[in-house]
Structure formats: C-alpha cells, structure tokens
Amino acid sequence: MTEAIRAWLLAQLGATTDLIDLEQRYARLGTARAVAIEVLYERIAKLRTQPTSVNLSGVVAVSYTENIKAYERQIAALEAGQPPSPDDPAPDPTAGDIGVIHLVPRARR
C-alpha cells in the first residue's frame, strides 16, 4: 500500500482507523475503494446491533439514525466511483465514449 492510498483511506475512514487492519484488508481485497466500502459496511453493522435511539425524559436523547444514513450515503458515493482513489484504473480514452460536435454556420462577410 502506497502513502497516497493510505492517506486516501484515512481521509475516507477517519484518522483513528487502524493502519495495520487497513494494510491487511488492502492485501486481501486489492483496492482502496473495496477496503473503504468493507470498513463502512462493518461500521453500519455495528450501529444496527445497538438501539437506534435512547431517550431519558428531560435528561438526554441520543439517536444513531443519522449516522447510519450518513454511512449509507458515503457507501453509495464510493460504489459510484466518487471520490476517485489513487489506485483506480485510469480511464481509457478509446473505451466507447461518444463525442458530439455541433457545427454552427458562420455569418458570411
């Protein structure tokens, strides 16, 4: 795992994420994006095993539903390819992208 990949993973998962765990996952999965998605799915699973909200009348109210939604949004973005990771393959310019050129007539002189 390169320094750029490590920095990207820490930016996605937080600075307190265990680097040794990330390196082991990267060796197993092969891409930084797969590592980030797997870690986020584990975090959601941990949150779902706990009650989503705790409320003591007049004392404290805690809810984890927004945290779960935020993780789900982050996973959706990563699965869609955003933000790009350092080890994503470079786009192939000949991979079937179609360009359109609009020809506009010029006024005669």
Coordinates of N, CA and C in Angstrom, one line a residue:
M1 N 0.9 -1.2 0.0 CA 0.0 0.0 0.0 C 0.9 1.2 0.0
T2 N 0.6 2.1 -0.9 CA 1.4 3.4 -1.0 C 1.0 4.4 0.0
E3 N 1.8 5.4 0.1 CA 1.4 6.5 1.0 C 0.2 7.3 0.6
A4 N 0.0 7.4 -0.7 CA -1.2 8.1 -1.3 C -2.5 7.3 -1.0
I5 N -2.4 6.0 -1.1 CA -3.6 5.1 -0.8 C -3.9 5.2 0.7
R6 N -2.8 5.1 1.5 CA -3.0 5.2 3.0 C -3.7 6.6 3.3
A7 N -3.2 7.6 2.7 CA -3.8 9.0 3.0 C -5.3 9.0 2.6
W8 N -5.6 8.5 1.4 CA -6.9 8.5 0.9 C -7.9 7.7 1.8
L9 N -7.4 6.5 2.2 CA -8.2 5.7 3.2 C -8.5 6.4 4.5
L10 N -7.4 7.1 5.0 CA -7.6 7.8 6.3 C -8.6 9.0 6.1
A11 N -8.5 9.6 4.9 CA -9.5 10.7 4.6 C -10.9 10.2 4.5
Q12 N -11.1 9.0 4.0 CA -12.4 8.4 3.9 C -13.0 7.8 5.2
L13 N -12.1 7.3 6.0 CA -12.5 6.5 7.2 C -12.1 7.1 8.5
G14 N -11.4 8.2 8.5 CA -11.0 8.9 9.8 C -9.6 8.6 10.2
A15 N -9.0 9.5 10.9 CA -7.6 9.4 11.2 C -7.3 8.4 12.3
T16 N -8.3 7.9 13.1 CA -8.1 7.0 14.1 C -8.3 5.5 13.7
T17 N -8.4 5.3 12.3 CA -8.6 4.0 11.8 C -7.2 3.2 11.9
D18 N -7.3 2.0 12.3 CA -6.1 1.1 12.5 C -5.4 0.9 11.2
L19 N -4.2 1.3 11.0 CA -3.4 1.2 9.8 C -3.1 -0.2 9.5
I20 N -2.8 -1.0 10.5 CA -2.4 -2.4 10.3 C -3.6 -3.2 9.7
D21 N -4.8 -2.9 10.2 CA -6.0 -3.5 9.7 C -6.3 -3.1 8.3
L22 N -6.0 -1.8 7.9 CA -6.2 -1.4 6.6 C -5.2 -2.0 5.6
E23 N -4.0 -2.2 6.0 CA -3.0 -2.9 5.2 C -3.4 -4.3 4.9
Q24 N -3.8 -5.0 6.0 CA -4.3 -6.4 5.8 C -5.4 -6.5 4.8
R25 N -6.4 -5.6 5.0 CA -7.6 -5.6 4.1 C -7.1 -5.3 2.7
Y26 N -6.2 -4.4 2.5 CA -5.8 -4.0 1.2 C -5.1 -5.2 0.5
A27 N -4.3 -5.9 1.3 CA -3.6 -7.1 0.7 C -4.6 -8.1 0.3
R28 N -5.7 -8.2 1.0 CA -6.7 -9.3 0.7 C -7.6 -8.8 -0.4
L29 N -8.1 -7.5 -0.4 CA -9.1 -7.1 -1.4 C -8.5 -6.5 -2.6
G30 N -7.3 -5.9 -2.5 CA -6.6 -5.4 -3.7 C -6.8 -3.9 -4.1
T31 N -7.9 -3.3 -3.6 CA -8.2 -1.9 -4.0 C -8.6 -1.1 -2.8
A32 N -8.2 0.2 -2.8 CA -8.5 1.0 -1.6 C -10.1 1.2 -1.5
R33 N -10.7 1.3 -2.7 CA -12.2 1.5 -2.6 C -12.9 0.3 -2.0
A34 N -12.5 -0.9 -2.3 CA -13.0 -2.1 -1.7 C -12.8 -2.1 -0.2
V35 N -11.6 -1.7 0.3 CA -11.3 -1.6 1.7 C -12.2 -0.6 2.4
A36 N -12.4 0.6 1.8 CA -13.2 1.6 2.4 C -14.7 1.1 2.5
I37 N -15.2 0.5 1.5 CA -16.6 0.1 1.5 C -16.7 -1.0 2.5
E38 N -15.8 -2.0 2.6 CA -15.9 -3.0 3.6 C -15.9 -2.5 5.1
V39 N -15.0 -1.5 5.3 CA -14.9 -0.9 6.7 C -16.3 -0.2 7.0
L40 N -16.8 0.5 6.1 CA -18.0 1.2 6.3 C -19.2 0.3 6.5
Y41 N -19.3 -0.8 5.8 CA -20.3 -1.8 6.0 C -20.2 -2.4 7.4
E42 N -19.0 -2.6 7.9 CA -18.8 -3.1 9.2 C -19.3 -2.1 10.3
R43 N -19.0 -0.8 10.0 CA -19.5 0.2 11.0 C -21.0 0.3 11.0
I44 N -21.6 0.2 9.9 CA -23.1 0.2 9.9 C -23.6 -1.0 10.6
A45 N -23.0 -2.2 10.4 CA -23.5 -3.4 11.1 C -23.4 -3.3 12.6
K46 N -22.3 -2.6 13.1 CA -22.2 -2.4 14.5 C -23.2 -1.5 15.0
L47 N -23.5 -0.4 14.3 CA -24.6 0.5 14.7 C -25.9 -0.1 14.7
R48 N -26.2 -1.0 13.8 CA -27.5 -1.6 13.7 C -27.8 -2.7 14.8
T49 N -26.7 -3.2 15.4 CA -26.9 -4.1 16.5 C -27.3 -3.4 17.8
Q50 N -27.1 -2.1 17.8 CA -27.5 -1.3 19.0 C -28.8 -0.7 18.8
P51 N -29.5 -0.2 19.9 CA -30.7 0.5 19.7 C -30.4 1.8 18.9
T52 N -31.3 2.2 18.0 CA -31.0 3.4 17.2 C -31.2 4.7 17.9
S53 N -32.0 4.6 19.0 CA -32.1 5.8 19.8 C -32.3 5.5 21.3
V54 N -31.9 6.4 22.1 CA -32.0 6.2 23.6 C -32.6 7.6 24.1
N55 N -33.6 7.5 24.9 CA -34.2 8.8 25.4 C -34.6 8.7 26.8
L56 N -34.0 9.5 27.6 CA -34.3 9.6 29.1 C -35.0 11.0 29.2
S57 N -36.3 11.0 29.5 CA -37.1 12.2 29.5 C -36.4 13.3 30.3
G58 N -36.2 14.4 29.7 CA -35.7 15.6 30.3 C -34.2 15.5 30.7
V59 N -33.5 14.4 30.4 CA -32.1 14.2 30.7 C -31.2 14.2 29.5
V60 N -31.5 13.2 28.6 CA -30.6 13.1 27.4 C -31.4 12.3 26.3
A61 N -31.1 12.6 25.1 CA -31.7 11.9 24.0 C -30.6 11.7 22.9
V62 N -30.3 10.4 22.5 CA -29.3 10.1 21.6 C -29.9 9.3 20.5
S63 N -29.6 9.6 19.2 CA -30.1 8.9 18.1 C -28.9 8.6 17.1
Y64 N -28.9 7.4 16.6 CA -27.8 7.0 15.7 C -28.4 6.9 14.3
T65 N -29.6 7.2 14.0 CA -30.2 7.0 12.7 C -29.5 7.9 11.6
E66 N -29.1 9.1 12.0 CA -28.5 10.0 11.1 C -27.0 9.5 10.7
N67 N -26.4 8.9 11.7 CA -25.1 8.3 11.5 C -25.2 7.1 10.5
I68 N -26.2 6.3 10.6 CA -26.4 5.2 9.7 C -26.7 5.7 8.3
K69 N -27.5 6.8 8.2 CA -27.8 7.4 6.9 C -26.6 8.0 6.2
A70 N -25.7 8.6 7.1 CA -24.5 9.2 6.5 C -23.6 8.1 6.0
Y71 N -23.4 7.0 6.7 CA -22.6 5.9 6.2 C -23.2 5.3 4.9
E72 N -24.5 5.2 4.8 CA -25.1 4.7 3.6 C -24.9 5.6 2.4
R73 N -24.9 6.9 2.7 CA -24.6 7.9 1.6 C -23.2 7.8 1.2
Q74 N -22.3 7.6 2.1 CA -20.9 7.5 1.8 C -20.6 6.2 1.0
I75 N -21.2 5.2 1.4 CA -21.0 3.9 0.7 C -21.5 4.0 -0.8
A76 N -22.7 4.6 -0.9 CA -23.3 4.8 -2.3 C -22.3 5.6 -3.1
A77 N -21.8 6.7 -2.6 CA -20.8 7.5 -3.4 C -19.6 6.7 -3.7
L78 N -19.0 5.9 -2.8 CA -17.9 5.1 -3.1 C -18.2 4.1 -4.1
E79 N -19.3 3.4 -4.1 CA -19.7 2.4 -5.1 C -19.9 3.1 -6.4
A80 N -20.3 4.3 -6.5 CA -20.4 5.0 -7.7 C -19.1 5.6 -8.3
G81 N -18.0 5.4 -7.5 CA -16.7 5.8 -8.0 C -16.3 7.2 -7.6
Q82 N -17.0 7.8 -6.6 CA -16.6 9.1 -6.1 C -16.2 9.0 -4.6
P83 N -15.3 9.7 -4.2 CA -14.2 10.4 -4.9 C -13.2 9.4 -5.5
P84 N -12.5 9.7 -6.5 CA -11.6 8.8 -7.1 C -10.4 8.4 -6.2
S85 N -10.1 7.2 -6.1 CA -9.0 6.8 -5.3 C -7.7 6.7 -6.1
P86 N -6.6 6.7 -5.4 CA -5.3 6.7 -6.1 C -5.0 5.5 -6.9
D87 N -5.6 4.4 -6.6 CA -5.4 3.1 -7.3 C -6.5 2.8 -8.3
D88 N -7.4 3.7 -8.5 CA -8.4 3.5 -9.6 C -7.7 3.4 -10.9
P89 N -8.2 2.5 -11.8 CA -7.6 2.5 -13.1 C -7.8 3.7 -13.9
A90 N -6.9 4.1 -14.7 CA -7.0 5.4 -15.5 C -8.1 5.1 -16.6
P91 N -8.9 6.1 -16.8 CA -9.9 5.9 -17.8 C -9.3 5.7 -19.2
D92 N -9.9 4.8 -20.0 CA -9.4 4.5 -21.3 C -10.1 5.4 -22.3
P93 N -9.3 6.3 -23.0 CA -9.9 7.2 -23.9 C -10.6 6.6 -25.1
T94 N -10.3 5.3 -25.4 CA -11.0 4.7 -26.5 C -12.0 3.7 -26.1
A95 N -12.5 3.8 -24.8 CA -13.5 2.8 -24.3 C -14.9 3.1 -24.6
G96 N -15.2 3.5 -25.8 CA -16.5 3.6 -26.3 C -17.2 4.9 -25.9
D97 N -16.5 5.9 -25.4 CA -17.1 7.2 -25.2 C -17.4 7.8 -26.5
I98 N -18.6 8.4 -26.7 CA -19.0 9.0 -27.9 C -19.0 10.5 -27.7
G99 N -18.4 11.2 -28.6 CA -18.4 12.7 -28.5 C -19.3 13.2 -29.6
V100 N -19.8 14.4 -29.4 CA -20.7 15.0 -30.3 C -20.2 16.4 -30.6
I101 N -20.1 16.7 -31.9 CA -19.6 18.1 -32.3 C -20.8 18.7 -33.0
H102 N -21.1 19.9 -32.5 CA -22.2 20.7 -33.1 C -21.6 21.7 -34.1
L103 N -22.0 21.6 -35.4 CA -21.5 22.6 -36.4 C -22.5 23.7 -36.5
V104 N -22.0 24.9 -36.3 CA -22.8 26.1 -36.4 C -22.4 26.9 -37.6
P105 N -23.3 27.3 -38.4 CA -23.0 28.1 -39.6 C -22.5 29.5 -39.2
R106 N -21.5 30.0 -39.9 CA -20.9 31.3 -39.6 C -21.6 32.3 -40.6
A107 N -21.7 33.5 -40.1 CA -22.2 34.6 -41.0 C -21.3 34.9 -42.1
R108 N -21.7 35.1 -43.3 CA -20.9 35.5 -44.4 C -20.4 36.9 -44.3
R109 N -19.3 37.2 -44.8 CA -18.7 38.6 -44.8 C -19.1 39.3 -46.0

